[in-house]
Amino acid sequence: MTNRDYANRKPARKGKNSARKKSSKGSAPKRFPILLLLITLVGVGGFGYLLWILSSNDEPATTPVVVEQPKKKPVKKDPDALPPAPKEEWTYLEELENKKVEVDLPETSDKPKRPYQMQCGSFRKESQANELKAIIAFQGLEAQVRKVKGSSGMWYKVVLGPYDKKRDAERQRHVLQNSGTNGCQIWFWES
């Protein structure tokens, strides 16, 4: 509850407020503003005057000048006739017709020399690596946790693969990205 200061409170004036309330509740119609009526009449009158000035313009109307083009005599042509063949001035056409190009292509096999792998994480703690492996398993993919000795200690890598084609690895990486697992990298397989 708020504190009210009854000592310094001014008494309400009942006479003026009650008179205003009675007059606003009465059925007296509101008057149309005279200023708005005056502006509307001036605007309509000015527009009418402008139209009258434009319609009573005594200047002669300018008519466009029409220039007649000389008519060409129709030439009768056979619709099936072809234009005469152009005379060839180039010799490269004859040179290229008899030219044979030999291209040496190196033999490529469908399989790369090494298969691909996808690494989705590298952790210091084995529990973190197993947690990511479980998340990947919920997507229907099989991951492996590899223990690797690095220059700064032991690391636990979460790896998927091997893949014969990089496209297969990309396909599975998109499945993981759609589930919120980002940062997987595709590399050649290392044992």
PDB file of N, CA and C in Angstrom, residues 78-157:
ATOM      1  N   ASP A  78      11.408 -15.921-105.553  1.00  0.00           N
ATOM      2  CA  ASP A  78      10.956 -17.284-105.302  1.00  0.00           C
ATOM      3  C   ASP A  78      11.168 -17.568-103.810  1.00  0.00           C
ATOM      4  N   PRO A  79      10.122 -17.957-103.077  1.00  0.00           N
ATOM      5  CA  PRO A  79      10.288 -18.163-101.642  1.00  0.00           C
ATOM      6  C   PRO A  79      11.192 -19.350-101.307  1.00  0.00           C
ATOM      7  N   ASP A  80      11.363 -20.284-102.216  1.00  0.00           N
ATOM      8  CA  ASP A  80      12.211 -21.441-101.943  1.00  0.00           C
ATOM      9  C   ASP A  80      13.652 -21.230-102.398  1.00  0.00           C
ATOM     10  N   ALA A  81      13.930 -20.128-103.034  1.00  0.00           N
ATOM     11  CA  ALA A  81      15.276 -19.888-103.568  1.00  0.00           C
ATOM     12  C   ALA A  81      16.223 -19.500-102.424  1.00  0.00           C
ATOM     13  N   LEU A  82      17.440 -19.991-102.504  1.00  0.00           N
ATOM     14  CA  LEU A  82      18.474 -19.695-101.518  1.00  0.00           C
ATOM     15  C   LEU A  82      19.403 -18.632-102.072  1.00  0.00           C
ATOM     16  N   PRO A  83      20.019 -17.858-101.192  1.00  0.00           N
ATOM     17  CA  PRO A  83      20.978 -16.874-101.692  1.00  0.00           C
ATOM     18  C   PRO A  83      22.196 -17.598-102.246  1.00  0.00           C
ATOM     19  N   PRO A  84      22.977 -16.926-103.070  1.00  0.00           N
ATOM     20  CA  PRO A  84      24.160 -17.590-103.634  1.00  0.00           C
ATOM     21  C   PRO A  84      25.178 -17.907-102.536  1.00  0.00           C
ATOM     22  N   ALA A  85      25.868 -19.007-102.703  1.00  0.00           N
ATOM     23  CA  ALA A  85      26.862 -19.447-101.727  1.00  0.00           C
ATOM     24  C   ALA A  85      28.038 -18.486-101.726  1.00  0.00           C
ATOM     25  N   PRO A  86      28.540 -18.125-100.537  1.00  0.00           N
ATOM     26  CA  PRO A  86      29.687 -17.214-100.495  1.00  0.00           C
ATOM     27  C   PRO A  86      30.959 -17.938-100.926  1.00  0.00           C
ATOM     28  N   LYS A  87      31.846 -17.168-101.447  1.00  0.00           N
ATOM     29  CA  LYS A  87      33.119 -17.722-101.896  1.00  0.00           C
ATOM     30  C   LYS A  87      34.046 -17.819-100.688  1.00  0.00           C
ATOM     31  N   GLU A  88      34.604 -18.995-100.442  1.00  0.00           N
ATOM     32  CA  GLU A  88      35.473 -19.212 -99.293  1.00  0.00           C
ATOM     33  C   GLU A  88      36.876 -18.726 -99.605  1.00  0.00           C
ATOM     34  N   GLU A  89      37.390 -17.925 -98.687  1.00  0.00           N
ATOM     35  CA  GLU A  89      38.729 -17.394 -98.853  1.00  0.00           C
ATOM     36  C   GLU A  89      39.700 -18.023 -97.864  1.00  0.00           C
ATOM     37  N   TRP A  90      39.225 -18.875 -96.996  1.00  0.00           N
ATOM     38  CA  TRP A  90      40.043 -19.421 -95.928  1.00  0.00           C
ATOM     39  C   TRP A  90      40.547 -20.820 -96.274  1.00  0.00           C
ATOM     40  N   THR A  91      41.728 -21.120 -95.836  1.00  0.00           N
ATOM     41  CA  THR A  91      42.311 -22.428 -96.119  1.00  0.00           C
ATOM     42  C   THR A  91      42.309 -23.329 -94.894  1.00  0.00           C
ATOM     43  N   TYR A  92      41.975 -22.777 -93.732  1.00  0.00           N
ATOM     44  CA  TYR A  92      42.055 -23.590 -92.516  1.00  0.00           C
ATOM     45  C   TYR A  92      41.036 -24.726 -92.521  1.00  0.00           C
ATOM     46  N   LEU A  93      39.935 -24.561 -93.236  1.00  0.00           N
ATOM     47  CA  LEU A  93      38.948 -25.635 -93.288  1.00  0.00           C
ATOM     48  C   LEU A  93      39.542 -26.895 -93.921  1.00  0.00           C
ATOM     49  N   GLU A  94      40.268 -26.719 -95.008  1.00  0.00           N
ATOM     50  CA  GLU A  94      40.877 -27.875 -95.675  1.00  0.00           C
ATOM     51  C   GLU A  94      42.002 -28.472 -94.815  1.00  0.00           C
ATOM     52  N   GLU A  95      42.733 -27.628 -94.094  1.00  0.00           N
ATOM     53  CA  GLU A  95      43.821 -28.122 -93.253  1.00  0.00           C
ATOM     54  C   GLU A  95      43.286 -28.906 -92.050  1.00  0.00           C
ATOM     55  N   LEU A  96      42.212 -28.460 -91.475  1.00  0.00           N
ATOM     56  CA  LEU A  96      41.667 -29.130 -90.306  1.00  0.00           C
ATOM     57  C   LEU A  96      40.948 -30.433 -90.646  1.00  0.00           C
ATOM     58  N   GLU A  97      40.441 -30.547 -91.850  1.00  0.00           N
ATOM     59  CA  GLU A  97      39.741 -31.782 -92.222  1.00  0.00           C
ATOM     60  C   GLU A  97      40.682 -32.981 -92.215  1.00  0.00           C
ATOM     61  N   ASN A  98      41.902 -32.797 -92.636  1.00  0.00           N
ATOM     62  CA  ASN A  98      42.854 -33.899 -92.732  1.00  0.00           C
ATOM     63  C   ASN A  98      43.772 -34.005 -91.515  1.00  0.00           C
ATOM     64  N   LYS A  99      43.630 -33.165 -90.550  1.00  0.00           N
ATOM     65  CA  LYS A  99      44.508 -33.143 -89.386  1.00  0.00           C
ATOM     66  C   LYS A  99      44.033 -34.156 -88.357  1.00  0.00           C
ATOM     67  N   LYS A 100      44.958 -34.925 -87.784  1.00  0.00           N
ATOM     68  CA  LYS A 100      44.649 -35.877 -86.729  1.00  0.00           C
ATOM     69  C   LYS A 100      45.380 -35.439 -85.472  1.00  0.00           C
ATOM     70  N   VAL A 101      44.658 -35.447 -84.361  1.00  0.00           N
ATOM     71  CA  VAL A 101      45.223 -35.024 -83.089  1.00  0.00           C
ATOM     72  C   VAL A 101      45.346 -36.244 -82.193  1.00  0.00           C
ATOM     73  N   GLU A 102      46.524 -36.433 -81.642  1.00  0.00           N
ATOM     74  CA  GLU A 102      46.750 -37.549 -80.734  1.00  0.00           C
ATOM     75  C   GLU A 102      46.972 -36.995 -79.333  1.00  0.00           C
ATOM     76  N   VAL A 103      46.254 -37.585 -78.384  1.00  0.00           N
ATOM     77  CA  VAL A 103      46.345 -37.138 -76.995  1.00  0.00           C
ATOM     78  C   VAL A 103      46.793 -38.317 -76.156  1.00  0.00           C
ATOM     79  N   ASP A 104      47.825 -38.116 -75.367  1.00  0.00           N
ATOM     80  CA  ASP A 104      48.298 -39.158 -74.464  1.00  0.00           C
ATOM     81  C   ASP A 104      47.625 -38.957 -73.110  1.00  0.00           C
ATOM     82  N   LEU A 105      46.799 -39.915 -72.728  1.00  0.00           N
ATOM     83  CA  LEU A 105      46.142 -39.862 -71.433  1.00  0.00           C
ATOM     84  C   LEU A 105      46.795 -40.866 -70.504  1.00  0.00           C
ATOM     85  N   PRO A 106      47.144 -40.437 -69.322  1.00  0.00           N
ATOM     86  CA  PRO A 106      47.709 -41.403 -68.376  1.00  0.00           C
ATOM     87  C   PRO A 106      46.602 -42.341 -67.899  1.00  0.00           C
ATOM     88  N   GLU A 107      46.994 -43.549 -67.582  1.00  0.00           N
ATOM     89  CA  GLU A 107      46.017 -44.527 -67.115  1.00  0.00           C
ATOM     90  C   GLU A 107      45.557 -44.135 -65.723  1.00  0.00           C
ATOM     91  N   THR A 108      44.273 -44.087 -65.558  1.00  0.00           N
ATOM     92  CA  THR A 108      43.701 -43.789 -64.253  1.00  0.00           C
ATOM     93  C   THR A 108      42.831 -44.958 -63.834  1.00  0.00           C
ATOM     94  N   SER A 109      42.947 -45.320 -62.615  1.00  0.00           N
ATOM     95  CA  SER A 109      42.099 -46.389 -62.101  1.00  0.00           C
ATOM     96  C   SER A 109      40.948 -45.749 -61.348  1.00  0.00           C
ATOM     97  N   ASP A 110      39.860 -46.487 -61.210  1.00  0.00           N
ATOM     98  CA  ASP A 110      38.703 -45.967 -60.510  1.00  0.00           C
ATOM     99  C   ASP A 110      38.970 -45.813 -59.021  1.00  0.00           C
ATOM    100  N   LYS A 111      39.812 -46.677 -58.479  1.00  0.00           N
ATOM    101  CA  LYS A 111      40.107 -46.616 -57.051  1.00  0.00           C
ATOM    102  C   LYS A 111      41.353 -45.777 -56.818  1.00  0.00           C
ATOM    103  N   PRO A 112      41.341 -44.961 -55.766  1.00  0.00           N
ATOM    104  CA  PRO A 112      42.566 -44.235 -55.442  1.00  0.00           C
ATOM    105  C   PRO A 112      43.597 -45.197 -54.866  1.00  0.00           C
ATOM    106  N   LYS A 113      44.811 -44.708 -54.765  1.00  0.00           N
ATOM    107  CA  LYS A 113      45.865 -45.553 -54.232  1.00  0.00           C
ATOM    108  C   LYS A 113      45.604 -45.895 -52.783  1.00  0.00           C
ATOM    109  N   ARG A 114      44.980 -44.971 -52.043  1.00  0.00           N
ATOM    110  CA  ARG A 114      44.650 -45.204 -50.642  1.00  0.00           C
ATOM    111  C   ARG A 114      43.165 -44.902 -50.439  1.00  0.00           C
ATOM    112  N   PRO A 115      42.528 -45.591 -49.523  1.00  0.00           N
ATOM    113  CA  PRO A 115      41.129 -45.255 -49.232  1.00  0.00           C
ATOM    114  C   PRO A 115      41.047 -43.978 -48.376  1.00  0.00           C
ATOM    115  N   TYR A 116      39.827 -43.475 -48.229  1.00  0.00           N
ATOM    116  CA  TYR A 116      39.605 -42.252 -47.452  1.00  0.00           C
ATOM    117  C   TYR A 116      39.108 -42.581 -46.050  1.00  0.00           C
ATOM    118  N   GLN A 117      39.329 -41.637 -45.138  1.00  0.00           N
ATOM    119  CA  GLN A 117      38.794 -41.742 -43.785  1.00  0.00           C
ATOM    120  C   GLN A 117      38.213 -40.372 -43.413  1.00  0.00           C
ATOM    121  N   MET A 118      37.324 -40.382 -42.439  1.00  0.00           N
ATOM    122  CA  MET A 118      36.734 -39.135 -41.969  1.00  0.00           C
ATOM    123  C   MET A 118      36.977 -39.040 -40.466  1.00  0.00           C
ATOM    124  N   GLN A 119      37.627 -37.971 -40.046  1.00  0.00           N
ATOM    125  CA  GLN A 119      37.899 -37.751 -38.628  1.00  0.00           C
ATOM    126  C   GLN A 119      36.959 -36.666 -38.134  1.00  0.00           C
ATOM    127  N   CYS A 120      36.203 -36.991 -37.074  1.00  0.00           N
ATOM    128  CA  CYS A 120      35.217 -36.053 -36.545  1.00  0.00           C
ATOM    129  C   CYS A 120      35.636 -35.418 -35.235  1.00  0.00           C
ATOM    130  N   GLY A 121      36.719 -35.854 -34.649  1.00  0.00           N
ATOM    131  CA  GLY A 121      37.157 -35.230 -33.412  1.00  0.00           C
ATOM    132  C   GLY A 121      38.442 -35.838 -32.902  1.00  0.00           C
ATOM    133  N   SER A 122      39.144 -35.072 -32.074  1.00  0.00           N
ATOM    134  CA  SER A 122      40.365 -35.522 -31.436  1.00  0.00           C
ATOM    135  C   SER A 122      40.355 -34.958 -30.018  1.00  0.00           C
ATOM    136  N   PHE A 123      40.412 -35.848 -29.032  1.00  0.00           N
ATOM    137  CA  PHE A 123      40.228 -35.447 -27.645  1.00  0.00           C
ATOM    138  C   PHE A 123      41.379 -35.945 -26.777  1.00  0.00           C
ATOM    139  N   ARG A 124      41.576 -35.261 -25.664  1.00  0.00           N
ATOM    140  CA  ARG A 124      42.568 -35.684 -24.675  1.00  0.00           C
ATOM    141  C   ARG A 124      42.013 -36.787 -23.788  1.00  0.00           C
ATOM    142  N   LYS A 125      40.696 -36.765 -23.554  1.00  0.00           N
ATOM    143  CA  LYS A 125      40.065 -37.751 -22.680  1.00  0.00           C
ATOM    144  C   LYS A 125      39.314 -38.769 -23.520  1.00  0.00           C
ATOM    145  N   GLU A 126      39.465 -40.023 -23.143  1.00  0.00           N
ATOM    146  CA  GLU A 126      38.803 -41.103 -23.882  1.00  0.00           C
ATOM    147  C   GLU A 126      37.293 -41.033 -23.707  1.00  0.00           C
ATOM    148  N   SER A 127      36.812 -40.528 -22.587  1.00  0.00           N
ATOM    149  CA  SER A 127      35.368 -40.434 -22.349  1.00  0.00           C
ATOM    150  C   SER A 127      34.704 -39.464 -23.331  1.00  0.00           C
ATOM    151  N   GLN A 128      35.386 -38.382 -23.677  1.00  0.00           N
ATOM    152  CA  GLN A 128      34.845 -37.427 -24.653  1.00  0.00           C
ATOM    153  C   GLN A 128      34.775 -38.055 -26.038  1.00  0.00           C
ATOM    154  N   ALA A 129      35.792 -38.828 -26.395  1.00  0.00           N
ATOM    155  CA  ALA A 129      35.804 -39.495 -27.695  1.00  0.00           C
ATOM    156  C   ALA A 129      34.683 -40.526 -27.773  1.00  0.00           C
ATOM    157  N   ASN A 130      34.460 -41.279 -26.687  1.00  0.00           N
ATOM    158  CA  ASN A 130      33.383 -42.270 -26.681  1.00  0.00           C
ATOM    159  C   ASN A 130      32.007 -41.604 -26.719  1.00  0.00           C
ATOM    160  N   GLU A 131      31.896 -40.415 -26.153  1.00  0.00           N
ATOM    161  CA  GLU A 131      30.635 -39.687 -26.203  1.00  0.00           C
ATOM    162  C   GLU A 131      30.300 -39.283 -27.644  1.00  0.00           C
ATOM    163  N   LEU A 132      31.299 -38.782 -28.387  1.00  0.00           N
ATOM    164  CA  LEU A 132      31.082 -38.428 -29.789  1.00  0.00           C
ATOM    165  C   LEU A 132      30.795 -39.673 -30.618  1.00  0.00           C
ATOM    166  N   LYS A 133      31.453 -40.780 -30.296  1.00  0.00           N
ATOM    167  CA  LYS A 133      31.203 -42.040 -31.000  1.00  0.00           C
ATOM    168  C   LYS A 133      29.752 -42.464 -30.808  1.00  0.00           C
ATOM    169  N   ALA A 134      29.200 -42.261 -29.606  1.00  0.00           N
ATOM    170  CA  ALA A 134      27.798 -42.613 -29.342  1.00  0.00           C
ATOM    171  C   ALA A 134      26.851 -41.710 -30.118  1.00  0.00           C
ATOM    172  N   ILE A 135      27.160 -40.439 -30.197  1.00  0.00           N
ATOM    173  CA  ILE A 135      26.319 -39.509 -30.967  1.00  0.00           C
ATOM    174  C   ILE A 135      26.292 -39.920 -32.432  1.00  0.00           C
ATOM    175  N   ILE A 136      27.444 -40.313 -32.964  1.00  0.00           N
ATOM    176  CA  ILE A 136      27.526 -40.760 -34.364  1.00  0.00           C
ATOM    177  C   ILE A 136      26.761 -42.060 -34.541  1.00  0.00           C
ATOM    178  N   ALA A 137      26.818 -42.942 -33.538  1.00  0.00           N
ATOM    179  CA  ALA A 137      26.102 -44.218 -33.624  1.00  0.00           C
ATOM    180  C   ALA A 137      24.590 -44.004 -33.685  1.00  0.00           C
ATOM    181  N   PHE A 138      24.088 -42.955 -33.031  1.00  0.00           N
ATOM    182  CA  PHE A 138      22.652 -42.660 -33.092  1.00  0.00           C
ATOM    183  C   PHE A 138      22.221 -42.226 -34.491  1.00  0.00           C
ATOM    184  N   GLN A 139      23.152 -41.831 -35.333  1.00  0.00           N
ATOM    185  CA  GLN A 139      22.846 -41.467 -36.714  1.00  0.00           C
ATOM    186  C   GLN A 139      22.936 -42.675 -37.648  1.00  0.00           C
ATOM    187  N   GLY A 140      23.240 -43.830 -37.111  1.00  0.00           N
ATOM    188  CA  GLY A 140      23.314 -45.052 -37.911  1.00  0.00           C
ATOM    189  C   GLY A 140      24.668 -45.265 -38.553  1.00  0.00           C
ATOM    190  N   LEU A 141      25.689 -44.604 -38.071  1.00  0.00           N
ATOM    191  CA  LEU A 141      27.032 -44.733 -38.633  1.00  0.00           C
ATOM    192  C   LEU A 141      27.953 -45.351 -37.590  1.00  0.00           C
ATOM    193  N   GLU A 142      28.966 -46.037 -38.072  1.00  0.00           N
ATOM    194  CA  GLU A 142      29.892 -46.716 -37.172  1.00  0.00           C
ATOM    195  C   GLU A 142      31.209 -45.956 -37.132  1.00  0.00           C
ATOM    196  N   ALA A 143      31.611 -45.567 -35.929  1.00  0.00           N
ATOM    197  CA  ALA A 143      32.858 -44.827 -35.744  1.00  0.00           C
ATOM    198  C   ALA A 143      33.810 -45.660 -34.884  1.00  0.00           C
ATOM    199  N   GLN A 144      35.088 -45.313 -34.953  1.00  0.00           N
ATOM    200  CA  GLN A 144      36.111 -45.982 -34.160  1.00  0.00           C
ATOM    201  C   GLN A 144      36.863 -44.923 -33.364  1.00  0.00           C
ATOM    202  N   VAL A 145      37.312 -45.316 -32.165  1.00  0.00           N
ATOM    203  CA  VAL A 145      38.151 -44.435 -31.355  1.00  0.00           C
ATOM    204  C   VAL A 145      39.561 -44.998 -31.409  1.00  0.00           C
ATOM    205  N   ARG A 146      40.485 -44.169 -31.876  1.00  0.00           N
ATOM    206  CA  ARG A 146      41.881 -44.603 -31.989  1.00  0.00           C
ATOM    207  C   ARG A 146      42.737 -43.831 -30.994  1.00  0.00           C
ATOM    208  N   LYS A 147      43.614 -44.558 -30.326  1.00  0.00           N
ATOM    209  CA  LYS A 147      44.545 -43.957 -29.377  1.00  0.00           C
ATOM    210  C   LYS A 147      45.838 -43.671 -30.131  1.00  0.00           C
ATOM    211  N   VAL A 148      46.248 -42.403 -30.173  1.00  0.00           N
ATOM    212  CA  VAL A 148      47.412 -41.993 -30.952  1.00  0.00           C
ATOM    213  C   VAL A 148      48.351 -41.199 -30.041  1.00  0.00           C
ATOM    214  N   LYS A 149      49.639 -41.529 -30.138  1.00  0.00           N
ATOM    215  CA  LYS A 149      50.629 -40.786 -29.363  1.00  0.00           C
ATOM    216  C   LYS A 149      51.123 -39.642 -30.233  1.00  0.00           C
ATOM    217  N   GLY A 150      50.901 -38.409 -29.750  1.00  0.00           N
ATOM    218  CA  GLY A 150      51.346 -37.225 -30.466  1.00  0.00           C
ATOM    219  C   GLY A 150      52.531 -36.594 -29.782  1.00  0.00           C
ATOM    220  N   SER A 151      52.993 -35.477 -30.313  1.00  0.00           N
ATOM    221  CA  SER A 151      54.150 -34.792 -29.733  1.00  0.00           C
ATOM    222  C   SER A 151      53.811 -34.173 -28.381  1.00  0.00           C
ATOM    223  N   SER A 152      52.509 -33.913 -28.138  1.00  0.00           N
ATOM    224  CA  SER A 152      52.117 -33.304 -26.863  1.00  0.00           C
ATOM    225  C   SER A 152      51.371 -34.271 -25.958  1.00  0.00           C
ATOM    226  N   GLY A 153      51.455 -35.566 -26.219  1.00  0.00           N
ATOM    227  CA  GLY A 153      50.816 -36.544 -25.344  1.00  0.00           C
ATOM    228  C   GLY A 153      49.873 -37.464 -26.111  1.00  0.00           C
ATOM    229  N   MET A 154      48.996 -38.124 -25.367  1.00  0.00           N
ATOM    230  CA  MET A 154      48.053 -39.087 -25.955  1.00  0.00           C
ATOM    231  C   MET A 154      46.794 -38.356 -26.430  1.00  0.00           C
ATOM    232  N   TRP A 155      46.314 -38.778 -27.601  1.00  0.00           N
ATOM    233  CA  TRP A 155      45.098 -38.231 -28.180  1.00  0.00           C
ATOM    234  C   TRP A 155      44.179 -39.388 -28.534  1.00  0.00           C
ATOM    235  N   TYR A 156      42.865 -39.129 -28.466  1.00  0.00           N
ATOM    236  CA  TYR A 156      41.860 -40.121 -28.841  1.00  0.00           C
ATOM    237  C   TYR A 156      41.073 -39.543 -30.017  1.00  0.00           C
ATOM    238  N   LYS A 157      41.262 -40.151 -31.199  1.00  0.00           N
ATOM    239  CA  LYS A 157      40.628 -39.664 -32.429  1.00  0.00           C
ATOM    240  C   LYS A 157      39.378 -40.478 -32.720  1.00  0.00           C
TER     241      LYS A 157
END
